[in-house]
Amino acid sequence: MPNNSSSSAGTHPAFGYVLLGAALYALIRSFELIAPILLSFLLVILISLALDPLVQRLARWTGGRTSATALLAMAFALVVLLTGWAFFGPMTTSVSKLSDQLPRYWEKLQKPLIKMEQQAVRSEQRLQAEVKTEIARATPSATPSATPSATPSATPSATPSATPSATPSATPTATSAAIPRRPAEPTPPAEARPAASLRSGFTQVFQSLAGGFAGAAFNAAQILVVLGTVFFGVLFTLINPVPVFGMFYAVVPERYHDQSRQIAKRVSSFLPGWAGATALGMLTIGGLVFLLMWPIFGVMDALLLGMIAGVFEAFPYVGPILSAVPALVFGLVQGGTTPLWVIAAYVAVQALENNVILPYIMAREMELHPVAVIFSMLICVLAFGVLGVLIAAPLVAIVAILYDELYRKRFLPTVTRGEVDRMVRKDIGEKRAPAVKQ
């Protein structure tokens, strides 16, 4: 009996490790398939926790969570509809003007291309003539070596009268019998040659761009499906959050409930700050686009473009690209160098947003280091795609909370953050001190 119990006790851990390894392997292999589902679930949880304090305040005035959630949903839909309505009128006018101007744009683009084509054909003809001349010059250099040896011996003995009579009649016959000639094919004119021209190259580029836009449209449709799922998931969660958040306590063992409640309390306390930082980023980007577009398009169009940029800022990476499309259309309608100025302005806004504004706002509002936010964005984009950047900053904060509650309290119970900071400053000071003294 003891032997059997010990053997069974020894086999259970190994079996558990095998199951754990198989589960991890299955998760890694199927992560690409479940990533959109996992991302949607995380967004529903995070957005619900971020909006829950606002819903609770509205519920005191409206009399219940359902009416408060409906009021919040109507406000969101109203903002989207007003932005779409303000966008539709000017955009329709600009698209109609652009369709009228496209033939002129195409003519302006074709003229320099045709000139470059003709210059390329002339240079090709000149090179071919030079090559033929060089070949003709190099061909006689091989015949004199064989001609002088046979000519002196046979020429004096031959009668001059026979030479003119025999030579013209025999030579063409032998030559035509030995080497049959093909009829000369007419060379097509240089303009009709089927060579790859610059215009055909530009056509291929435009076709590839159209294919890229089609792929981007398909990805945008997938993103809209995910966002629609998240929208309705957030609504139903805000109406009745108890079953959704109660499943976490149903999974965690009972002895860890107090620790889980502490973690949940800290997580739910910083998420409203994350929502406020996102709203602040939208206002910042919208105001920046308005200020940059004002000198180019005027107040009203710049205000519209700022509103569009602010709304699309809720969708990182994809939103700024989509918000640049109407501005580019307006620039093409005006003509000249306006499209180039619009592209430069939006590239500058995108660079400031990804490297300065968003990391600084997220770090300031949620007390996160900008470097951690930047690397979290990269990891989340690689793991979940473009929309993964939405959860980058919250995941950094959640990881920090889990580190404090699960790791520091167990392995560093007496070491405070102030002591760690002092040790780091001391180490940096010791490294810099010799350089200062020297």
CSV table of C-alpha atoms in Angstrom, one decimal:
chain,number,residue,atom,x,y,z
A,1,MET,CA,0.0,0.0,0.0
A,2,PRO,CA,2.7,2.6,0.8
A,3,ASN,CA,4.4,1.8,-2.5
A,4,ASN,CA,1.2,2.3,-4.4
A,5,SER,CA,0.4,5.6,-2.7
A,6,SER,CA,3.9,6.9,-3.3
A,7,SER,CA,3.8,5.8,-7.0
A,8,SER,CA,0.4,7.5,-7.4
A,9,ALA,CA,1.6,10.6,-5.7
A,10,GLY,CA,4.6,10.7,-8.0
A,11,THR,CA,2.5,10.3,-11.2
A,12,HIS,CA,0.0,13.0,-10.5
A,13,PRO,CA,2.4,16.0,-10.7
A,14,ALA,CA,3.9,14.7,-14.0
A,15,PHE,CA,0.4,14.2,-15.4
A,16,GLY,CA,-0.5,17.7,-14.4
A,17,TYR,CA,2.6,19.1,-16.1
A,18,VAL,CA,1.8,17.2,-19.2
A,19,LEU,CA,-1.8,18.7,-19.3
A,20,LEU,CA,-0.4,22.1,-18.6
A,21,GLY,CA,2.1,21.9,-21.4
A,22,ALA,CA,-0.6,20.6,-23.8
A,23,ALA,CA,-2.9,23.4,-22.8
A,24,LEU,CA,-0.1,26.0,-23.4
A,25,TYR,CA,0.7,24.4,-26.7
A,26,ALA,CA,-2.9,24.5,-27.8
A,27,LEU,CA,-3.2,28.1,-26.7
A,28,ILE,CA,-0.1,29.2,-28.7
A,29,ARG,CA,-1.2,27.3,-31.8
A,30,SER,CA,-4.8,28.7,-31.7
A,31,PHE,CA,-3.9,32.2,-30.4
A,32,GLU,CA,-4.3,33.7,-33.8
A,33,LEU,CA,-7.8,32.5,-34.0
A,34,ILE,CA,-8.9,33.4,-30.5
A,35,ALA,CA,-7.0,36.8,-30.4
A,36,PRO,CA,-10.0,38.8,-31.7
A,37,ILE,CA,-12.3,37.1,-29.2
A,38,LEU,CA,-9.9,37.7,-26.3
A,39,LEU,CA,-9.4,41.3,-27.4
A,40,SER,CA,-13.1,42.0,-27.6
A,41,PHE,CA,-13.6,40.5,-24.1
A,42,LEU,CA,-10.8,42.6,-22.6
A,43,LEU,CA,-12.2,45.7,-24.2
A,44,VAL,CA,-15.7,45.0,-22.9
A,45,ILE,CA,-14.3,44.5,-19.3
A,46,LEU,CA,-12.0,47.5,-19.4
A,47,ILE,CA,-14.5,50.0,-21.0
A,48,SER,CA,-17.3,48.8,-18.6
A,49,LEU,CA,-15.1,49.4,-15.6
A,50,ALA,CA,-14.0,52.8,-16.9
A,51,LEU,CA,-17.6,54.0,-17.5
A,52,ASP,CA,-19.2,52.4,-14.5
A,53,PRO,CA,-18.6,55.4,-12.2
A,54,LEU,CA,-20.3,57.7,-14.7
A,55,VAL,CA,-23.2,55.2,-15.1
A,56,GLN,CA,-23.6,55.1,-11.3
A,57,ARG,CA,-23.8,58.9,-11.1
A,58,LEU,CA,-26.3,59.1,-14.0
A,59,ALA,CA,-28.3,56.3,-12.3
A,60,ARG,CA,-28.9,58.5,-9.3
A,61,TRP,CA,-30.6,61.1,-11.5
A,62,THR,CA,-32.4,58.8,-13.9
A,63,GLY,CA,-33.5,56.1,-11.4
A,64,GLY,CA,-31.7,53.0,-12.7
A,65,ARG,CA,-28.7,51.6,-14.5
A,66,THR,CA,-30.7,50.8,-17.6
A,67,SER,CA,-31.9,54.4,-18.2
A,68,ALA,CA,-28.4,55.7,-17.4
A,69,THR,CA,-26.8,53.3,-19.9
A,70,ALA,CA,-29.3,54.2,-22.6
A,71,LEU,CA,-28.7,57.9,-22.0
A,72,LEU,CA,-24.9,57.3,-22.4
A,73,ALA,CA,-25.4,55.2,-25.5
A,74,MET,CA,-27.6,57.9,-27.1
A,75,ALA,CA,-25.0,60.6,-26.3
A,76,PHE,CA,-22.4,58.5,-28.0
A,77,ALA,CA,-24.6,57.8,-31.1
A,78,LEU,CA,-25.5,61.5,-31.2
A,79,VAL,CA,-21.8,62.5,-31.4
A,80,VAL,CA,-21.1,60.0,-34.1
A,81,LEU,CA,-24.2,61.1,-36.1
A,82,LEU,CA,-23.4,64.8,-35.8
A,83,THR,CA,-19.8,64.2,-36.9
A,84,GLY,CA,-21.0,62.1,-39.9
A,85,TRP,CA,-23.6,64.7,-40.9
A,86,ALA,CA,-21.0,67.5,-40.7
A,87,PHE,CA,-18.6,65.4,-42.7
A,88,PHE,CA,-21.1,64.3,-45.4
A,89,GLY,CA,-22.0,67.7,-46.9
A,90,PRO,CA,-18.5,69.2,-47.5
A,91,MET,CA,-17.1,65.8,-48.4
A,92,THR,CA,-19.8,65.2,-51.1
A,93,THR,CA,-19.0,68.7,-52.6
A,94,SER,CA,-15.3,68.0,-52.6
A,95,VAL,CA,-15.6,64.6,-54.2
A,96,SER,CA,-17.8,66.0,-57.0
A,97,LYS,CA,-15.2,68.8,-57.6
A,98,LEU,CA,-12.4,66.3,-57.5
A,99,SER,CA,-14.2,64.0,-60.1
A,100,ASP,CA,-14.4,67.0,-62.4
A,101,GLN,CA,-10.7,67.8,-62.0
A,102,LEU,CA,-9.4,64.3,-62.3
A,103,PRO,CA,-9.1,64.4,-66.2
A,104,ARG,CA,-7.0,67.5,-65.9
A,105,TYR,CA,-4.9,65.9,-63.3
A,106,TRP,CA,-4.4,62.9,-65.5
A,107,GLU,CA,-3.5,65.0,-68.5
A,108,LYS,CA,-0.9,66.9,-66.4
A,109,LEU,CA,0.5,63.7,-65.2
A,110,GLN,CA,0.6,62.1,-68.7
A,111,LYS,CA,2.5,65.0,-70.5
A,112,PRO,CA,5.8,64.6,-68.6
A,113,LEU,CA,5.5,60.8,-68.8
A,114,ILE,CA,5.1,60.9,-72.6
A,115,LYS,CA,8.1,63.3,-72.8
A,116,MET,CA,10.2,61.0,-70.7
A,117,GLU,CA,9.1,58.0,-72.8
A,118,GLN,CA,10.1,59.6,-76.0
A,119,GLN,CA,13.4,60.6,-74.6
A,120,ALA,CA,14.0,57.1,-73.5
A,121,VAL,CA,13.2,55.8,-77.0
A,122,ARG,CA,15.5,58.3,-78.7
A,123,SER,CA,18.3,57.3,-76.3
A,124,GLU,CA,17.7,53.6,-77.1
A,125,GLN,CA,17.9,54.3,-80.8
A,126,ARG,CA,21.1,56.2,-80.4
A,127,LEU,CA,22.6,53.4,-78.4
A,128,GLN,CA,21.5,50.8,-81.0
A,129,ALA,CA,23.2,52.9,-83.8
A,130,GLU,CA,26.4,53.2,-81.8
A,131,VAL,CA,26.4,49.4,-81.1
A,132,LYS,CA,25.9,48.6,-84.9
A,133,THR,CA,28.7,51.0,-85.8
A,134,GLU,CA,31.1,49.3,-83.3
A,135,ILE,CA,30.1,45.9,-84.6
A,136,ALA,CA,30.7,47.0,-88.2
A,137,ARG,CA,34.1,48.4,-87.3
A,138,ALA,CA,35.1,45.2,-85.5
A,139,THR,CA,34.0,42.8,-88.3
A,140,PRO,CA,36.7,43.6,-91.0
A,141,SER,CA,39.5,43.1,-88.6
A,142,ALA,CA,39.1,39.3,-88.8
A,143,THR,CA,39.1,39.0,-92.7
A,144,PRO,CA,42.5,40.4,-93.6
A,145,SER,CA,44.3,37.5,-91.9
A,146,ALA,CA,43.0,34.9,-94.3
A,147,THR,CA,42.8,37.0,-97.5
A,148,PRO,CA,46.4,37.9,-98.2
A,149,SER,CA,47.6,34.2,-98.1
A,150,ALA,CA,45.4,33.0,-100.9
A,151,THR,CA,45.1,36.1,-103.1
A,152,PRO,CA,48.7,36.6,-104.3
A,153,SER,CA,49.1,33.0,-105.6
A,154,ALA,CA,45.8,32.8,-107.5
A,155,THR,CA,45.3,36.3,-108.7
A,156,PRO,CA,48.3,36.7,-111.1
A,157,SER,CA,47.6,33.4,-112.9
A,158,ALA,CA,43.9,34.1,-113.4
A,159,THR,CA,42.9,35.8,-116.6
A,160,PRO,CA,41.5,39.3,-116.1
A,161,SER,CA,38.8,38.7,-118.6
A,162,ALA,CA,37.4,35.6,-116.7
A,163,THR,CA,37.3,37.3,-113.4
A,164,PRO,CA,34.6,39.8,-114.1
A,165,SER,CA,32.5,37.2,-115.9
A,166,ALA,CA,32.6,34.4,-113.4
A,167,THR,CA,32.7,36.3,-110.1
A,168,PRO,CA,29.4,38.0,-110.2
A,169,SER,CA,27.5,35.0,-111.4
A,170,ALA,CA,29.0,32.4,-109.0
A,171,THR,CA,29.3,34.3,-105.8
A,172,PRO,CA,25.7,35.1,-105.2
A,173,THR,CA,24.6,31.5,-106.1
A,174,ALA,CA,27.0,29.9,-103.6
A,175,THR,CA,26.2,32.3,-100.9
A,176,SER,CA,22.5,31.9,-101.3
A,177,ALA,CA,22.8,28.1,-101.4
A,178,ALA,CA,25.0,28.0,-98.2
A,179,ILE,CA,23.2,30.6,-96.1
A,180,PRO,CA,19.5,31.1,-96.9
A,181,ARG,CA,18.3,34.5,-96.1
A,182,ARG,CA,15.1,35.4,-94.3
A,183,PRO,CA,12.9,38.1,-95.5
A,184,ALA,CA,13.5,41.3,-93.7
A,185,GLU,CA,10.8,42.0,-91.1
A,186,PRO,CA,9.5,45.6,-90.9
A,187,THR,CA,10.6,47.2,-87.6
A,188,PRO,CA,7.7,48.8,-85.8
A,189,PRO,CA,8.0,52.5,-85.0
A,190,ALA,CA,9.6,53.4,-81.7
A,191,GLU,CA,6.3,54.8,-80.4
A,192,ALA,CA,4.5,51.4,-81.0
A,193,ARG,CA,7.0,49.1,-79.3
A,194,PRO,CA,5.5,47.0,-76.5
A,195,ALA,CA,8.2,48.0,-74.0
A,196,ALA,CA,7.4,48.6,-70.4
A,197,SER,CA,6.7,52.3,-70.4
A,198,LEU,CA,6.5,54.6,-67.4
A,199,ARG,CA,2.7,55.0,-67.9
A,200,SER,CA,2.2,51.2,-67.7
A,201,GLY,CA,4.4,51.2,-64.6
A,202,PHE,CA,2.3,53.9,-63.0
A,203,THR,CA,-0.8,51.9,-64.0
A,204,GLN,CA,0.5,48.9,-62.2
A,205,VAL,CA,1.3,51.0,-59.2
A,206,PHE,CA,-2.2,52.3,-59.1
A,207,GLN,CA,-3.6,48.8,-59.5
A,208,SER,CA,-1.4,47.5,-56.6
A,209,LEU,CA,-2.6,50.5,-54.5
A,210,ALA,CA,-6.2,49.7,-55.3
A,211,GLY,CA,-5.6,46.1,-54.2
A,212,GLY,CA,-4.0,47.5,-51.0
A,213,PHE,CA,-7.0,49.7,-50.4
A,214,ALA,CA,-9.3,46.7,-50.9
A,215,GLY,CA,-7.4,44.8,-48.3
A,216,ALA,CA,-7.5,47.8,-46.0
A,217,ALA,CA,-11.3,48.0,-46.5
A,218,PHE,CA,-11.7,44.3,-45.6
A,219,ASN,CA,-9.6,44.8,-42.4
A,220,ALA,CA,-11.6,47.9,-41.6
A,221,ALA,CA,-14.8,45.9,-42.0
A,222,GLN,CA,-13.4,43.3,-39.5
A,223,ILE,CA,-12.5,46.1,-37.1
A,224,LEU,CA,-16.0,47.5,-37.4
A,225,VAL,CA,-17.5,44.1,-36.5
A,226,VAL,CA,-15.2,43.8,-33.5
A,227,LEU,CA,-16.1,47.4,-32.4
A,228,GLY,CA,-19.8,46.7,-32.8
A,229,THR,CA,-19.5,43.6,-30.7
A,230,VAL,CA,-17.7,45.6,-28.0
A,231,PHE,CA,-20.3,48.3,-28.1
A,232,PHE,CA,-23.2,46.0,-27.4
A,233,GLY,CA,-21.1,44.0,-24.9
A,234,VAL,CA,-20.4,47.2,-23.0
A,235,LEU,CA,-24.1,48.2,-23.0
A,236,PHE,CA,-25.3,44.9,-21.6
A,237,THR,CA,-22.4,44.8,-19.1
A,238,LEU,CA,-23.2,48.3,-17.8
A,239,ILE,CA,-26.9,47.4,-17.4
A,240,ASN,CA,-26.1,44.4,-15.2
A,241,PRO,CA,-22.4,44.0,-14.3
A,242,VAL,CA,-22.9,41.6,-11.4
A,243,PRO,CA,-22.9,38.3,-13.4
A,244,VAL,CA,-20.0,39.3,-15.6
A,245,PHE,CA,-17.6,40.4,-12.8
A,246,GLY,CA,-18.9,37.7,-10.5
A,247,MET,CA,-17.4,35.0,-12.6
A,248,PHE,CA,-13.9,36.0,-11.5
A,249,TYR,CA,-14.7,35.3,-7.9
A,250,ALA,CA,-16.3,32.0,-9.0
A,251,VAL,CA,-13.0,30.9,-10.6
A,252,VAL,CA,-10.5,32.1,-7.9
A,253,PRO,CA,-10.2,29.8,-4.9
A,254,GLU,CA,-11.8,31.1,-1.7
A,255,ARG,CA,-8.6,31.7,0.2
A,256,TYR,CA,-7.5,34.2,-2.4
A,257,HIS,CA,-10.8,36.2,-2.4
A,258,ASP,CA,-9.5,39.0,-0.2
A,259,GLN,CA,-6.4,39.4,-2.4
A,260,SER,CA,-8.5,39.3,-5.5
A,261,ARG,CA,-10.8,42.0,-4.2
A,262,GLN,CA,-7.8,44.2,-3.5
A,263,ILE,CA,-6.6,43.8,-7.0
A,264,ALA,CA,-10.0,44.4,-8.5
A,265,LYS,CA,-10.4,47.5,-6.4
A,266,ARG,CA,-7.1,49.0,-7.6
A,267,VAL,CA,-7.8,48.1,-11.2
A,268,SER,CA,-11.3,49.6,-11.2
A,269,SER,CA,-9.9,52.8,-9.6
A,270,PHE,CA,-7.4,53.6,-12.3
A,271,LEU,CA,-9.6,52.8,-15.4
A,272,PRO,CA,-11.6,56.0,-15.2
A,273,GLY,CA,-8.3,57.8,-15.4
A,274,TRP,CA,-7.5,55.8,-18.5
A,275,ALA,CA,-10.8,56.9,-20.1
A,276,GLY,CA,-10.1,60.5,-19.2
A,277,ALA,CA,-6.6,60.3,-20.7
A,278,THR,CA,-8.1,58.9,-23.9
A,279,ALA,CA,-10.7,61.7,-24.0
A,280,LEU,CA,-7.9,64.2,-23.4
A,281,GLY,CA,-5.9,62.7,-26.3
A,282,MET,CA,-8.8,63.0,-28.6
A,283,LEU,CA,-9.3,66.7,-27.7
A,284,THR,CA,-5.5,67.4,-28.1
A,285,ILE,CA,-5.3,65.7,-31.5
A,286,GLY,CA,-8.5,67.4,-32.7
A,287,GLY,CA,-7.2,70.9,-31.6
A,288,LEU,CA,-3.8,70.3,-33.2
A,289,VAL,CA,-5.3,69.3,-36.5
A,290,PHE,CA,-7.6,72.3,-36.4
A,291,LEU,CA,-4.7,74.7,-35.8
A,292,LEU,CA,-2.6,73.1,-38.6
A,293,MET,CA,-5.5,73.1,-41.2
A,294,TRP,CA,-6.8,76.6,-40.4
A,295,PRO,CA,-4.2,78.4,-42.6
A,296,ILE,CA,-4.8,75.9,-45.4
A,297,PHE,CA,-8.5,75.5,-45.6
A,298,GLY,CA,-10.1,78.2,-43.4
A,299,VAL,CA,-12.0,78.0,-40.1
A,300,MET,CA,-15.0,75.9,-41.0
A,301,ASP,CA,-13.2,73.2,-43.0
A,302,ALA,CA,-10.4,73.1,-40.4
A,303,LEU,CA,-13.0,72.8,-37.6
A,304,LEU,CA,-14.6,69.9,-39.4
A,305,LEU,CA,-11.3,68.2,-40.0
A,306,GLY,CA,-10.4,68.7,-36.3
A,307,MET,CA,-13.7,67.1,-35.2
A,308,ILE,CA,-13.1,64.1,-37.6
A,309,ALA,CA,-9.5,63.7,-36.3
A,310,GLY,CA,-10.7,63.9,-32.7
A,311,VAL,CA,-13.4,61.2,-33.2
A,312,PHE,CA,-11.1,58.9,-35.1
A,313,GLU,CA,-8.5,59.3,-32.4
A,314,ALA,CA,-10.4,56.7,-30.5
A,315,PHE,CA,-9.1,54.2,-33.0
A,316,PRO,CA,-5.3,54.4,-32.8
A,317,TYR,CA,-3.1,53.9,-35.9
A,318,VAL,CA,-6.2,53.3,-38.1
A,319,GLY,CA,-8.0,56.5,-37.0
A,320,PRO,CA,-5.3,59.0,-38.0
A,321,ILE,CA,-5.0,57.4,-41.4
A,322,LEU,CA,-8.7,57.5,-42.0
A,323,SER,CA,-9.0,61.1,-40.8
A,324,ALA,CA,-6.3,62.2,-43.3
A,325,VAL,CA,-8.4,61.0,-46.2
A,326,PRO,CA,-10.9,63.9,-46.2
A,327,ALA,CA,-8.2,66.5,-45.7
A,328,LEU,CA,-6.3,65.0,-48.7
A,329,VAL,CA,-9.5,65.2,-50.8
A,330,PHE,CA,-9.9,68.9,-49.8
A,331,GLY,CA,-6.3,69.5,-50.7
A,332,LEU,CA,-6.6,67.9,-54.1
A,333,VAL,CA,-9.7,70.1,-54.8
A,334,GLN,CA,-7.6,73.2,-54.1
A,335,GLY,CA,-4.8,71.9,-56.3
A,336,GLY,CA,-1.2,73.2,-56.3
A,337,THR,CA,1.0,72.2,-53.5
A,338,THR,CA,-1.8,72.0,-51.0
A,339,PRO,CA,-1.9,68.1,-50.9
A,340,LEU,CA,1.8,68.0,-50.1
A,341,TRP,CA,1.2,70.5,-47.2
A,342,VAL,CA,-1.7,68.3,-45.9
A,343,ILE,CA,0.3,65.1,-46.0
A,344,ALA,CA,3.3,66.8,-44.2
A,345,ALA,CA,0.9,68.2,-41.5
A,346,TYR,CA,-0.7,64.8,-40.9
A,347,VAL,CA,2.6,63.0,-40.8
A,348,ALA,CA,3.8,65.5,-38.2
A,349,VAL,CA,0.6,65.0,-36.2
A,350,GLN,CA,1.0,61.2,-36.4
A,351,ALA,CA,4.6,61.4,-35.2
A,352,LEU,CA,3.8,63.7,-32.3
A,353,GLU,CA,0.8,61.5,-31.3
A,354,ASN,CA,2.7,58.2,-31.3
A,355,ASN,CA,5.9,59.4,-29.7
A,356,VAL,CA,5.0,62.4,-27.5
A,357,ILE,CA,1.3,63.1,-26.9
A,358,LEU,CA,-0.1,59.7,-26.2
A,359,PRO,CA,2.8,58.4,-24.1
A,360,TYR,CA,3.0,61.6,-22.1
A,361,ILE,CA,-0.8,61.8,-21.5
A,362,MET,CA,-1.0,58.2,-20.5
A,363,ALA,CA,2.0,58.4,-18.3
A,364,ARG,CA,0.8,61.6,-16.6
A,365,GLU,CA,-2.8,60.5,-16.0
A,366,MET,CA,-2.1,57.0,-14.9
A,367,GLU,CA,1.4,57.4,-13.5
A,368,LEU,CA,3.0,55.2,-16.1
A,369,HIS,CA,6.4,55.6,-17.6
A,370,PRO,CA,6.3,56.6,-21.3
A,371,VAL,CA,8.8,53.9,-22.2
A,372,ALA,CA,6.6,51.2,-20.7
A,373,VAL,CA,3.6,52.6,-22.6
A,374,ILE,CA,5.5,52.6,-25.9
A,375,PHE,CA,6.7,49.1,-25.6
A,376,SER,CA,3.3,47.9,-24.4
A,377,MET,CA,1.8,49.4,-27.6
A,378,LEU,CA,4.3,47.5,-29.8
A,379,ILE,CA,3.6,44.2,-28.0
A,380,CYS,CA,-0.2,44.6,-28.1
A,381,VAL,CA,-0.2,45.5,-31.8
A,382,LEU,CA,1.9,42.3,-32.5
A,383,ALA,CA,-0.4,40.2,-30.4
A,384,PHE,CA,-3.9,41.5,-31.2
A,385,GLY,CA,-3.4,43.6,-34.3
A,386,VAL,CA,-4.2,47.3,-34.8
A,387,LEU,CA,-6.9,47.5,-32.1
A,388,GLY,CA,-4.5,46.0,-29.6
A,389,VAL,CA,-3.1,49.5,-28.9
A,390,LEU,CA,-6.4,50.3,-27.2
A,391,ILE,CA,-5.5,48.0,-24.2
A,392,ALA,CA,-1.8,48.8,-24.2
A,393,ALA,CA,-1.8,51.3,-21.3
A,394,PRO,CA,-4.3,49.5,-19.2
A,395,LEU,CA,-2.4,46.3,-19.4
A,396,VAL,CA,0.8,48.1,-18.2
A,397,ALA,CA,-1.1,49.4,-15.2
A,398,ILE,CA,-2.7,45.9,-14.6
A,399,VAL,CA,0.7,44.2,-14.7
A,400,ALA,CA,2.1,46.8,-12.3
A,401,ILE,CA,-0.8,46.1,-9.9
A,402,LEU,CA,-0.3,42.4,-10.1
A,403,TYR,CA,3.4,42.9,-9.5
A,404,ASP,CA,2.7,44.9,-6.3
A,405,GLU,CA,0.0,42.5,-5.0
A,406,LEU,CA,1.5,39.1,-5.9
A,407,TYR,CA,5.2,39.6,-6.1
A,408,ARG,CA,6.3,42.5,-4.0
A,409,LYS,CA,4.3,41.6,-0.9
A,410,ARG,CA,5.7,38.0,-1.0
A,411,PHE,CA,9.3,38.5,-2.1
A,412,LEU,CA,10.0,42.1,-1.2
A,413,PRO,CA,7.8,42.7,1.8
A,414,THR,CA,10.0,45.3,3.5
A,415,VAL,CA,11.5,47.1,0.5
A,416,THR,CA,9.6,50.3,-0.5
A,417,ARG,CA,9.6,52.1,-3.7
A,418,GLY,CA,11.4,55.0,-2.1
A,419,GLU,CA,14.3,52.8,-1.0
A,420,VAL,CA,14.5,51.3,-4.6
A,421,ASP,CA,14.6,54.8,-6.0
A,422,ARG,CA,17.3,55.9,-3.6
A,423,MET,CA,19.5,52.8,-4.4
A,424,VAL,CA,19.2,53.6,-8.1
A,425,ARG,CA,20.1,57.3,-7.6
A,426,LYS,CA,23.0,56.3,-5.5
A,427,ASP,CA,24.2,53.9,-8.2
A,428,ILE,CA,23.9,56.5,-10.9
A,429,GLY,CA,25.7,59.0,-8.7
A,430,GLU,CA,28.6,56.7,-8.0
A,431,LYS,CA,29.0,56.0,-11.7
A,432,ARG,CA,28.9,59.7,-12.6
A,433,ALA,CA,31.1,60.9,-9.7
A,434,PRO,CA,34.5,59.8,-11.1
A,435,ALA,CA,33.7,61.6,-14.4
A,436,VAL,CA,32.9,64.8,-12.6
A,437,LYS,CA,36.1,64.6,-10.5
A,438,GLN,CA,38.2,64.0,-13.6
